[in-house]
Amino acid sequence: MSDQTLYRRLGGRDALASVVDTFYDRILADDELRPFFEDVDMTKQRAHQTQFLSAVAGGPVEYDGENMAAAHEHLDISHEEYDAIAAHLDAALEIHDVPADDRETVLTAVESFRDDIVTIDASPA
């Protein structure tokens, strides 16, 4: 693995924005997950997600979006739905030729927010 930051290995902001576009295209095509985004400004959402992934990947940005718990508390997201979203992220990263070890690093970083995002089914099955 390179000494570069994960952010650089992933290709920087433009590459992450492409991953995010693929990620949300997959989510919006998913009948189970699409309802979470029915009243969401997707242009703004995609920009926030790109900023978030850039920050967790060690990029030169700080995530200035809403606190994760506050942003998700009203959504009633289950562990199963969270897992489906994570699977779409993994698939989007793979589609963009991100190596398996870097995909795992991204997913591990995102996983650290599970407790803030999942608001029902307090413990995984």
mmCIF file of N, CA and C in Angstrom:
data_model
loop_
_atom_site.group_PDB
_atom_site.id
_atom_site.type_symbol
_atom_site.label_atom_id
_atom_site.label_comp_id
_atom_site.label_asym_id
_atom_site.label_seq_id
_atom_site.Cartn_x
_atom_site.Cartn_y
_atom_site.Cartn_z
ATOM 1 N N MET A 1 0.853 -1.184 0.000
ATOM 2 C CA MET A 1 0.000 0.000 0.000
ATOM 3 C C MET A 1 0.894 1.241 0.000
ATOM 4 N N SER A 2 0.473 2.245 -0.655
ATOM 5 C CA SER A 2 1.218 3.491 -0.810
ATOM 6 C C SER A 2 1.211 4.296 0.485
ATOM 7 N N ASP A 3 2.216 5.210 0.585
ATOM 8 C CA ASP A 3 2.255 6.129 1.713
ATOM 9 C C ASP A 3 1.271 7.282 1.539
ATOM 10 N N GLN A 4 0.646 7.370 0.356
ATOM 11 C CA GLN A 4 -0.341 8.420 0.118
ATOM 12 C C GLN A 4 -1.528 8.242 1.051
ATOM 13 N N THR A 5 -2.221 9.350 1.305
ATOM 14 C CA THR A 5 -3.447 9.249 2.086
ATOM 15 C C THR A 5 -4.477 8.448 1.302
ATOM 16 N N LEU A 6 -5.418 7.913 2.003
ATOM 17 C CA LEU A 6 -6.517 7.200 1.351
ATOM 18 C C LEU A 6 -7.210 8.122 0.354
ATOM 19 N N TYR A 7 -7.392 9.361 0.728
ATOM 20 C CA TYR A 7 -8.015 10.355 -0.148
ATOM 21 C C TYR A 7 -7.298 10.417 -1.497
ATOM 22 N N ARG A 8 -5.975 10.479 -1.479
ATOM 23 C CA ARG A 8 -5.184 10.532 -2.719
ATOM 24 C C ARG A 8 -5.274 9.206 -3.475
ATOM 25 N N ARG A 9 -5.211 8.085 -2.753
ATOM 26 C CA ARG A 9 -5.307 6.775 -3.418
ATOM 27 C C ARG A 9 -6.653 6.612 -4.112
ATOM 28 N N LEU A 10 -7.700 7.219 -3.530
ATOM 29 C CA LEU A 10 -9.035 7.132 -4.123
ATOM 30 C C LEU A 10 -9.184 8.066 -5.324
ATOM 31 N N GLY A 11 -8.246 8.981 -5.518
ATOM 32 C CA GLY A 11 -8.288 9.866 -6.670
ATOM 33 C C GLY A 11 -8.693 11.291 -6.364
ATOM 34 N N GLY A 12 -8.884 11.618 -5.078
ATOM 35 C CA GLY A 12 -9.238 12.975 -4.702
ATOM 36 C C GLY A 12 -10.717 13.283 -4.852
ATOM 37 N N ARG A 13 -11.044 14.550 -4.766
ATOM 38 C CA ARG A 13 -12.432 15.003 -4.713
ATOM 39 C C ARG A 13 -13.248 14.607 -5.935
ATOM 40 N N ASP A 14 -12.704 14.790 -7.135
ATOM 41 C CA ASP A 14 -13.478 14.478 -8.336
ATOM 42 C C ASP A 14 -13.799 12.985 -8.428
ATOM 43 N N ALA A 15 -12.821 12.157 -8.092
ATOM 44 C CA ALA A 15 -13.063 10.711 -8.113
ATOM 45 C C ALA A 15 -14.101 10.326 -7.055
ATOM 46 N N LEU A 16 -14.010 10.926 -5.868
ATOM 47 C CA LEU A 16 -14.993 10.631 -4.825
ATOM 48 C C LEU A 16 -16.381 11.122 -5.229
ATOM 49 N N ALA A 17 -16.460 12.256 -5.904
ATOM 50 C CA ALA A 17 -17.757 12.751 -6.382
ATOM 51 C C ALA A 17 -18.363 11.758 -7.369
ATOM 52 N N SER A 18 -17.546 11.140 -8.202
ATOM 53 C CA SER A 18 -18.051 10.125 -9.139
ATOM 54 C C SER A 18 -18.547 8.888 -8.397
ATOM 55 N N VAL A 19 -17.806 8.483 -7.370
ATOM 56 C CA VAL A 19 -18.245 7.354 -6.540
ATOM 57 C C VAL A 19 -19.589 7.685 -5.897
ATOM 58 N N VAL A 20 -19.710 8.896 -5.361
ATOM 59 C CA VAL A 20 -20.950 9.318 -4.711
ATOM 60 C C VAL A 20 -22.111 9.323 -5.701
ATOM 61 N N ASP A 21 -21.879 9.779 -6.917
ATOM 62 C CA ASP A 21 -22.942 9.750 -7.934
ATOM 63 C C ASP A 21 -23.410 8.323 -8.189
ATOM 64 N N THR A 22 -22.472 7.404 -8.342
ATOM 65 C CA THR A 22 -22.828 5.992 -8.549
ATOM 66 C C THR A 22 -23.561 5.444 -7.332
ATOM 67 N N PHE A 23 -23.070 5.766 -6.152
ATOM 68 C CA PHE A 23 -23.675 5.339 -4.891
ATOM 69 C C PHE A 23 -25.141 5.764 -4.817
ATOM 70 N N TYR A 24 -25.407 7.045 -5.062
ATOM 71 C CA TYR A 24 -26.793 7.512 -4.964
ATOM 72 C C TYR A 24 -27.653 7.032 -6.134
ATOM 73 N N ASP A 25 -27.073 6.845 -7.295
ATOM 74 C CA ASP A 25 -27.843 6.252 -8.394
ATOM 75 C C ASP A 25 -28.320 4.861 -7.997
ATOM 76 N N ARG A 26 -27.466 4.101 -7.343
ATOM 77 C CA ARG A 26 -27.830 2.752 -6.892
ATOM 78 C C ARG A 26 -28.907 2.818 -5.795
ATOM 79 N N ILE A 27 -28.734 3.725 -4.848
ATOM 80 C CA ILE A 27 -29.707 3.849 -3.759
ATOM 81 C C ILE A 27 -31.069 4.276 -4.292
ATOM 82 N N LEU A 28 -31.084 5.238 -5.210
ATOM 83 C CA LEU A 28 -32.354 5.721 -5.751
ATOM 84 C C LEU A 28 -33.038 4.686 -6.634
ATOM 85 N N ALA A 29 -32.301 3.692 -7.074
ATOM 86 C CA ALA A 29 -32.878 2.590 -7.848
ATOM 87 C C ALA A 29 -33.335 1.446 -6.938
ATOM 88 N N ASP A 30 -33.055 1.549 -5.648
ATOM 89 C CA ASP A 30 -33.387 0.514 -4.670
ATOM 90 C C ASP A 30 -34.740 0.851 -4.035
ATOM 91 N N ASP A 31 -35.738 0.024 -4.292
ATOM 92 C CA ASP A 31 -37.088 0.295 -3.808
ATOM 93 C C ASP A 31 -37.179 0.408 -2.290
ATOM 94 N N GLU A 32 -36.303 -0.279 -1.572
ATOM 95 C CA GLU A 32 -36.330 -0.236 -0.109
ATOM 96 C C GLU A 32 -35.704 1.046 0.447
ATOM 97 N N LEU A 33 -34.734 1.590 -0.259
ATOM 98 C CA LEU A 33 -33.998 2.745 0.257
ATOM 99 C C LEU A 33 -34.441 4.076 -0.343
ATOM 100 N N ARG A 34 -34.971 4.059 -1.535
ATOM 101 C CA ARG A 34 -35.388 5.291 -2.210
ATOM 102 C C ARG A 34 -36.297 6.175 -1.348
ATOM 103 N N PRO A 35 -37.245 5.602 -0.580
ATOM 104 C CA PRO A 35 -38.130 6.460 0.222
ATOM 105 C C PRO A 35 -37.408 7.377 1.216
ATOM 106 N N PHE A 36 -36.222 7.002 1.661
ATOM 107 C CA PHE A 36 -35.475 7.857 2.585
ATOM 108 C C PHE A 36 -35.062 9.175 1.924
ATOM 109 N N PHE A 37 -35.073 9.215 0.597
ATOM 110 C CA PHE A 37 -34.550 10.368 -0.127
ATOM 111 C C PHE A 37 -35.599 11.103 -0.948
ATOM 112 N N GLU A 38 -36.879 10.771 -0.729
ATOM 113 C CA GLU A 38 -37.944 11.364 -1.535
ATOM 114 C C GLU A 38 -38.019 12.881 -1.428
ATOM 115 N N ASP A 39 -37.784 13.441 -0.279
ATOM 116 C CA ASP A 39 -37.885 14.889 -0.091
ATOM 117 C C ASP A 39 -36.519 15.547 0.117
ATOM 118 N N VAL A 40 -35.483 14.913 -0.412
ATOM 119 C CA VAL A 40 -34.120 15.391 -0.209
ATOM 120 C C VAL A 40 -33.617 16.079 -1.478
ATOM 121 N N ASP A 41 -32.980 17.214 -1.310
ATOM 122 C CA ASP A 41 -32.301 17.880 -2.418
ATOM 123 C C ASP A 41 -31.052 17.051 -2.720
ATOM 124 N N MET A 42 -31.121 16.266 -3.785
ATOM 125 C CA MET A 42 -30.048 15.318 -4.059
ATOM 126 C C MET A 42 -28.760 15.995 -4.517
ATOM 127 N N THR A 43 -28.843 17.152 -5.103
ATOM 128 C CA THR A 43 -27.616 17.871 -5.464
ATOM 129 C C THR A 43 -26.853 18.235 -4.190
ATOM 130 N N LYS A 44 -27.582 18.763 -3.220
ATOM 131 C CA LYS A 44 -26.984 19.110 -1.936
ATOM 132 C C LYS A 44 -26.506 17.851 -1.206
ATOM 133 N N GLN A 45 -27.313 16.799 -1.236
ATOM 134 C CA GLN A 45 -26.962 15.546 -0.566
ATOM 135 C C GLN A 45 -25.678 14.950 -1.144
ATOM 136 N N ARG A 46 -25.575 14.942 -2.467
ATOM 137 C CA ARG A 46 -24.374 14.408 -3.117
ATOM 138 C C ARG A 46 -23.138 15.229 -2.721
ATOM 139 N N ALA A 47 -23.291 16.547 -2.659
ATOM 140 C CA ALA A 47 -22.167 17.405 -2.259
ATOM 141 C C ALA A 47 -21.755 17.125 -0.816
ATOM 142 N N HIS A 48 -22.740 16.965 0.065
ATOM 143 C CA HIS A 48 -22.430 16.657 1.470
ATOM 144 C C HIS A 48 -21.743 15.304 1.592
ATOM 145 N N GLN A 49 -22.235 14.317 0.858
ATOM 146 C CA GLN A 49 -21.645 12.979 0.936
ATOM 147 C C GLN A 49 -20.214 12.992 0.396
ATOM 148 N N THR A 50 -19.977 13.747 -0.668
ATOM 149 C CA THR A 50 -18.622 13.862 -1.201
ATOM 150 C C THR A 50 -17.705 14.500 -0.168
ATOM 151 N N GLN A 51 -18.182 15.539 0.489
ATOM 152 C CA GLN A 51 -17.396 16.197 1.531
ATOM 153 C C GLN A 51 -17.136 15.232 2.690
ATOM 154 N N PHE A 52 -18.174 14.497 3.091
ATOM 155 C CA PHE A 52 -18.037 13.543 4.188
ATOM 156 C C PHE A 52 -17.006 12.470 3.856
ATOM 157 N N LEU A 53 -17.131 11.846 2.688
ATOM 158 C CA LEU A 53 -16.180 10.791 2.315
ATOM 159 C C LEU A 53 -14.770 11.350 2.166
ATOM 160 N N SER A 54 -14.655 12.553 1.642
ATOM 161 C CA SER A 54 -13.340 13.188 1.526
ATOM 162 C C SER A 54 -12.711 13.364 2.905
ATOM 163 N N ALA A 55 -13.503 13.791 3.866
ATOM 164 C CA ALA A 55 -12.999 13.994 5.228
ATOM 165 C C ALA A 55 -12.594 12.680 5.875
ATOM 166 N N VAL A 56 -13.438 11.642 5.782
ATOM 167 C CA VAL A 56 -13.100 10.376 6.442
ATOM 168 C C VAL A 56 -11.936 9.671 5.749
ATOM 169 N N ALA A 57 -11.672 10.036 4.483
ATOM 170 C CA ALA A 57 -10.555 9.447 3.752
ATOM 171 C C ALA A 57 -9.255 10.235 3.946
ATOM 172 N N GLY A 58 -9.292 11.245 4.799
ATOM 173 C CA GLY A 58 -8.080 11.995 5.096
ATOM 174 C C GLY A 58 -7.784 13.115 4.120
ATOM 175 N N GLY A 59 -8.808 13.549 3.410
ATOM 176 C CA GLY A 59 -8.629 14.646 2.464
ATOM 177 C C GLY A 59 -8.463 15.980 3.159
ATOM 178 N N PRO A 60 -8.136 16.996 2.363
ATOM 179 C CA PRO A 60 -7.871 18.324 2.927
ATOM 180 C C PRO A 60 -9.155 19.122 3.181
ATOM 181 N N VAL A 61 -10.176 18.448 3.676
ATOM 182 C CA VAL A 61 -11.448 19.106 3.963
ATOM 183 C C VAL A 61 -11.933 18.650 5.328
ATOM 184 N N GLU A 62 -12.748 19.467 5.935
ATOM 185 C CA GLU A 62 -13.445 19.078 7.153
ATOM 186 C C GLU A 62 -14.911 18.991 6.816
ATOM 187 N N TYR A 63 -15.576 17.964 7.328
ATOM 188 C CA TYR A 63 -17.009 17.819 7.107
ATOM 189 C C TYR A 63 -17.716 18.846 7.977
ATOM 190 N N ASP A 64 -18.507 19.712 7.319
ATOM 191 C CA ASP A 64 -19.214 20.743 8.076
ATOM 192 C C ASP A 64 -20.724 20.546 8.025
ATOM 193 N N GLY A 65 -21.132 19.326 7.682
ATOM 194 C CA GLY A 65 -22.554 19.023 7.657
ATOM 195 C C GLY A 65 -23.098 18.843 9.062
ATOM 196 N N GLU A 66 -24.375 18.599 9.111
ATOM 197 C CA GLU A 66 -25.062 18.400 10.382
ATOM 198 C C GLU A 66 -24.470 17.204 11.123
ATOM 199 N N ASN A 67 -24.505 17.258 12.436
ATOM 200 C CA ASN A 67 -24.106 16.141 13.273
ATOM 201 C C ASN A 67 -24.824 14.881 12.801
ATOM 202 N N MET A 68 -24.098 13.771 12.694
ATOM 203 C CA MET A 68 -24.673 12.533 12.143
ATOM 204 C C MET A 68 -25.923 12.071 12.906
ATOM 205 N N ALA A 69 -25.868 12.078 14.215
ATOM 206 C CA ALA A 69 -27.022 11.626 14.995
ATOM 207 C C ALA A 69 -28.227 12.528 14.739
ATOM 208 N N ALA A 70 -28.011 13.826 14.758
ATOM 209 C CA ALA A 70 -29.111 14.768 14.527
ATOM 210 C C ALA A 70 -29.669 14.650 13.116
ATOM 211 N N ALA A 71 -28.801 14.421 12.158
ATOM 212 C CA ALA A 71 -29.240 14.333 10.757
ATOM 213 C C ALA A 71 -30.067 13.082 10.483
ATOM 214 N N HIS A 72 -29.871 12.036 11.273
ATOM 215 C CA HIS A 72 -30.526 10.754 10.985
ATOM 216 C C HIS A 72 -31.580 10.334 11.994
ATOM 217 N N GLU A 73 -31.706 11.057 13.113
ATOM 218 C CA GLU A 73 -32.575 10.612 14.200
ATOM 219 C C GLU A 73 -34.034 10.431 13.794
ATOM 220 N N HIS A 74 -34.519 11.193 12.851
ATOM 221 C CA HIS A 74 -35.933 11.139 12.449
ATOM 222 C C HIS A 74 -36.206 10.109 11.356
ATOM 223 N N LEU A 75 -35.179 9.412 10.878
ATOM 224 C CA LEU A 75 -35.335 8.552 9.707
ATOM 225 C C LEU A 75 -35.692 7.095 10.024
ATOM 226 N N ASP A 76 -35.549 6.686 11.258
ATOM 227 C CA ASP A 76 -35.843 5.301 11.648
ATOM 228 C C ASP A 76 -35.115 4.294 10.754
ATOM 229 N N ILE A 77 -33.807 4.419 10.709
ATOM 230 C CA ILE A 77 -32.967 3.524 9.909
ATOM 231 C C ILE A 77 -32.623 2.302 10.750
ATOM 232 N N SER A 78 -32.835 1.126 10.176
ATOM 233 C CA SER A 78 -32.514 -0.127 10.855
ATOM 234 C C SER A 78 -31.102 -0.584 10.480
ATOM 235 N N HIS A 79 -30.598 -1.566 11.215
ATOM 236 C CA HIS A 79 -29.299 -2.150 10.885
ATOM 237 C C HIS A 79 -29.321 -2.761 9.485
ATOM 238 N N GLU A 80 -30.429 -3.371 9.122
ATOM 239 C CA GLU A 80 -30.535 -3.982 7.796
ATOM 240 C C GLU A 80 -30.462 -2.921 6.697
ATOM 241 N N GLU A 81 -31.127 -1.807 6.909
ATOM 242 C CA GLU A 81 -31.076 -0.716 5.923
ATOM 243 C C GLU A 81 -29.676 -0.104 5.866
ATOM 244 N N TYR A 82 -29.055 0.046 7.022
ATOM 245 C CA TYR A 82 -27.682 0.548 7.059
ATOM 246 C C TYR A 82 -26.768 -0.387 6.274
ATOM 247 N N ASP A 83 -26.923 -1.692 6.495
ATOM 248 C CA ASP A 83 -26.096 -2.675 5.786
ATOM 249 C C ASP A 83 -26.316 -2.595 4.276
ATOM 250 N N ALA A 84 -27.560 -2.371 3.855
ATOM 251 C CA ALA A 84 -27.856 -2.245 2.424
ATOM 252 C C ALA A 84 -27.185 -0.997 1.847
ATOM 253 N N ILE A 85 -27.214 0.083 2.600
ATOM 254 C CA ILE A 85 -26.553 1.317 2.151
ATOM 255 C C ILE A 85 -25.046 1.095 2.052
ATOM 256 N N ALA A 86 -24.470 0.437 3.053
ATOM 257 C CA ALA A 86 -23.031 0.143 3.025
ATOM 258 C C ALA A 86 -22.683 -0.746 1.833
ATOM 259 N N ALA A 87 -23.548 -1.697 1.515
ATOM 260 C CA ALA A 87 -23.306 -2.567 0.361
ATOM 261 C C ALA A 87 -23.313 -1.762 -0.935
ATOM 262 N N HIS A 88 -24.204 -0.781 -1.036
ATOM 263 C CA HIS A 88 -24.220 0.082 -2.221
ATOM 264 C C HIS A 88 -22.938 0.929 -2.296
ATOM 265 N N LEU A 89 -22.453 1.380 -1.160
ATOM 266 C CA LEU A 89 -21.204 2.138 -1.149
ATOM 267 C C LEU A 89 -20.050 1.250 -1.594
ATOM 268 N N ASP A 90 -19.992 0.045 -1.065
ATOM 269 C CA ASP A 90 -18.936 -0.892 -1.455
ATOM 270 C C ASP A 90 -18.999 -1.165 -2.956
ATOM 271 N N ALA A 91 -20.197 -1.393 -3.473
ATOM 272 C CA ALA A 91 -20.354 -1.662 -4.904
ATOM 273 C C ALA A 91 -19.926 -0.452 -5.742
ATOM 274 N N ALA A 92 -20.287 0.745 -5.297
ATOM 275 C CA ALA A 92 -19.895 1.957 -6.030
ATOM 276 C C ALA A 92 -18.384 2.105 -6.054
ATOM 277 N N LEU A 93 -17.744 1.852 -4.933
ATOM 278 C CA LEU A 93 -16.284 1.906 -4.881
ATOM 279 C C LEU A 93 -15.668 0.870 -5.820
ATOM 280 N N GLU A 94 -16.240 -0.319 -5.828
ATOM 281 C CA GLU A 94 -15.724 -1.382 -6.702
ATOM 282 C C GLU A 94 -15.909 -1.026 -8.177
ATOM 283 N N ILE A 95 -17.053 -0.472 -8.524
ATOM 284 C CA ILE A 95 -17.321 -0.040 -9.904
ATOM 285 C C ILE A 95 -16.261 0.963 -10.357
ATOM 286 N N HIS A 96 -15.778 1.774 -9.428
ATOM 287 C CA HIS A 96 -14.768 2.787 -9.744
ATOM 288 C C HIS A 96 -13.347 2.266 -9.510
ATOM 289 N N ASP A 97 -13.219 0.937 -9.507
ATOM 290 C CA ASP A 97 -11.910 0.261 -9.447
ATOM 291 C C ASP A 97 -11.093 0.569 -8.207
ATOM 292 N N VAL A 98 -11.770 0.819 -7.096
ATOM 293 C CA VAL A 98 -11.063 1.008 -5.834
ATOM 294 C C VAL A 98 -10.653 -0.373 -5.332
ATOM 295 N N PRO A 99 -9.369 -0.571 -5.032
ATOM 296 C CA PRO A 99 -8.899 -1.866 -4.547
ATOM 297 C C PRO A 99 -9.621 -2.293 -3.259
ATOM 298 N N ALA A 100 -9.700 -3.594 -3.068
ATOM 299 C CA ALA A 100 -10.442 -4.170 -1.941
ATOM 300 C C ALA A 100 -9.972 -3.623 -0.591
ATOM 301 N N ASP A 101 -8.666 -3.486 -0.393
ATOM 302 C CA ASP A 101 -8.183 -3.005 0.908
ATOM 303 C C ASP A 101 -8.591 -1.561 1.154
ATOM 304 N N ASP A 102 -8.601 -0.727 0.118
ATOM 305 C CA ASP A 102 -9.054 0.654 0.284
ATOM 306 C C ASP A 102 -10.566 0.716 0.466
ATOM 307 N N ARG A 103 -11.307 -0.152 -0.209
ATOM 308 C CA ARG A 103 -12.765 -0.211 0.010
ATOM 309 C C ARG A 103 -13.035 -0.556 1.469
ATOM 310 N N GLU A 104 -12.307 -1.520 1.978
ATOM 311 C CA GLU A 104 -12.496 -1.933 3.374
ATOM 312 C C GLU A 104 -12.169 -0.789 4.333
ATOM 313 N N THR A 105 -11.146 -0.024 4.032
ATOM 314 C CA THR A 105 -10.785 1.112 4.877
ATOM 315 C C THR A 105 -11.904 2.151 4.892
ATOM 316 N N VAL A 106 -12.471 2.437 3.726
ATOM 317 C CA VAL A 106 -13.589 3.386 3.653
ATOM 318 C C VAL A 106 -14.774 2.849 4.455
ATOM 319 N N LEU A 107 -15.119 1.591 4.240
ATOM 320 C CA LEU A 107 -16.278 1.017 4.926
ATOM 321 C C LEU A 107 -16.069 0.973 6.438
ATOM 322 N N THR A 108 -14.856 0.722 6.880
ATOM 323 C CA THR A 108 -14.556 0.727 8.310
ATOM 324 C C THR A 108 -14.724 2.132 8.887
ATOM 325 N N ALA A 109 -14.250 3.131 8.152
ATOM 326 C CA ALA A 109 -14.407 4.518 8.613
ATOM 327 C C ALA A 109 -15.877 4.894 8.702
ATOM 328 N N VAL A 110 -16.655 4.520 7.698
ATOM 329 C CA VAL A 110 -18.086 4.828 7.693
ATOM 330 C C VAL A 110 -18.795 4.039 8.791
ATOM 331 N N GLU A 111 -18.366 2.803 9.011
ATOM 332 C CA GLU A 111 -18.974 1.950 10.046
ATOM 333 C C GLU A 111 -18.899 2.601 11.431
ATOM 334 N N SER A 112 -17.886 3.418 11.645
ATOM 335 C CA SER A 112 -17.747 4.053 12.954
ATOM 336 C C SER A 112 -18.912 5.005 13.260
ATOM 337 N N PHE A 113 -19.731 5.308 12.249
ATOM 338 C CA PHE A 113 -20.885 6.177 12.436
ATOM 339 C C PHE A 113 -22.200 5.405 12.571
ATOM 340 N N ARG A 114 -22.130 4.071 12.562
ATOM 341 C CA ARG A 114 -23.352 3.249 12.615
ATOM 342 C C ARG A 114 -24.253 3.650 13.772
ATOM 343 N N ASP A 115 -23.706 3.784 14.962
ATOM 344 C CA ASP A 115 -24.532 4.079 16.141
ATOM 345 C C ASP A 115 -25.232 5.436 16.047
ATOM 346 N N ASP A 116 -24.665 6.354 15.271
ATOM 347 C CA ASP A 116 -25.297 7.657 15.073
ATOM 348 C C ASP A 116 -26.376 7.616 14.000
ATOM 349 N N ILE A 117 -26.265 6.680 13.078
ATOM 350 C CA ILE A 117 -27.165 6.620 11.925
ATOM 351 C C ILE A 117 -28.340 5.674 12.162
ATOM 352 N N VAL A 118 -28.075 4.528 12.769
ATOM 353 C CA VAL A 118 -29.135 3.549 13.045
ATOM 354 C C VAL A 118 -29.924 4.030 14.250
ATOM 355 N N THR A 119 -31.234 4.141 14.060
ATOM 356 C CA THR A 119 -32.078 4.676 15.136
ATOM 357 C C THR A 119 -33.124 3.686 15.629
ATOM 358 N N ILE A 120 -33.226 2.535 14.972
ATOM 359 C CA ILE A 120 -34.118 1.470 15.472
ATOM 360 C C ILE A 120 -33.359 0.161 15.472
ATOM 361 N N ASP A 121 -33.887 -0.826 16.165
ATOM 362 C CA ASP A 121 -33.198 -2.115 16.292
ATOM 363 C C ASP A 121 -31.851 -1.889 16.961
ATOM 364 N N ALA A 122 -31.854 -1.497 18.209
ATOM 365 C CA ALA A 122 -30.683 -1.019 18.920
ATOM 366 C C ALA A 122 -29.438 -1.904 18.802
ATOM 367 N N SER A 123 -29.572 -3.197 18.571
ATOM 368 C CA SER A 123 -28.378 -4.030 18.408
ATOM 369 C C SER A 123 -28.545 -4.905 17.165
ATOM 370 N N PRO A 124 -27.405 -5.155 16.463
ATOM 371 C CA PRO A 124 -27.471 -5.978 15.259
ATOM 372 C C PRO A 124 -27.989 -7.368 15.570
ATOM 373 N N ALA A 125 -28.692 -7.951 14.621
ATOM 374 C CA ALA A 125 -29.255 -9.303 14.809
ATOM 375 C C ALA A 125 -28.181 -10.351 14.772
#
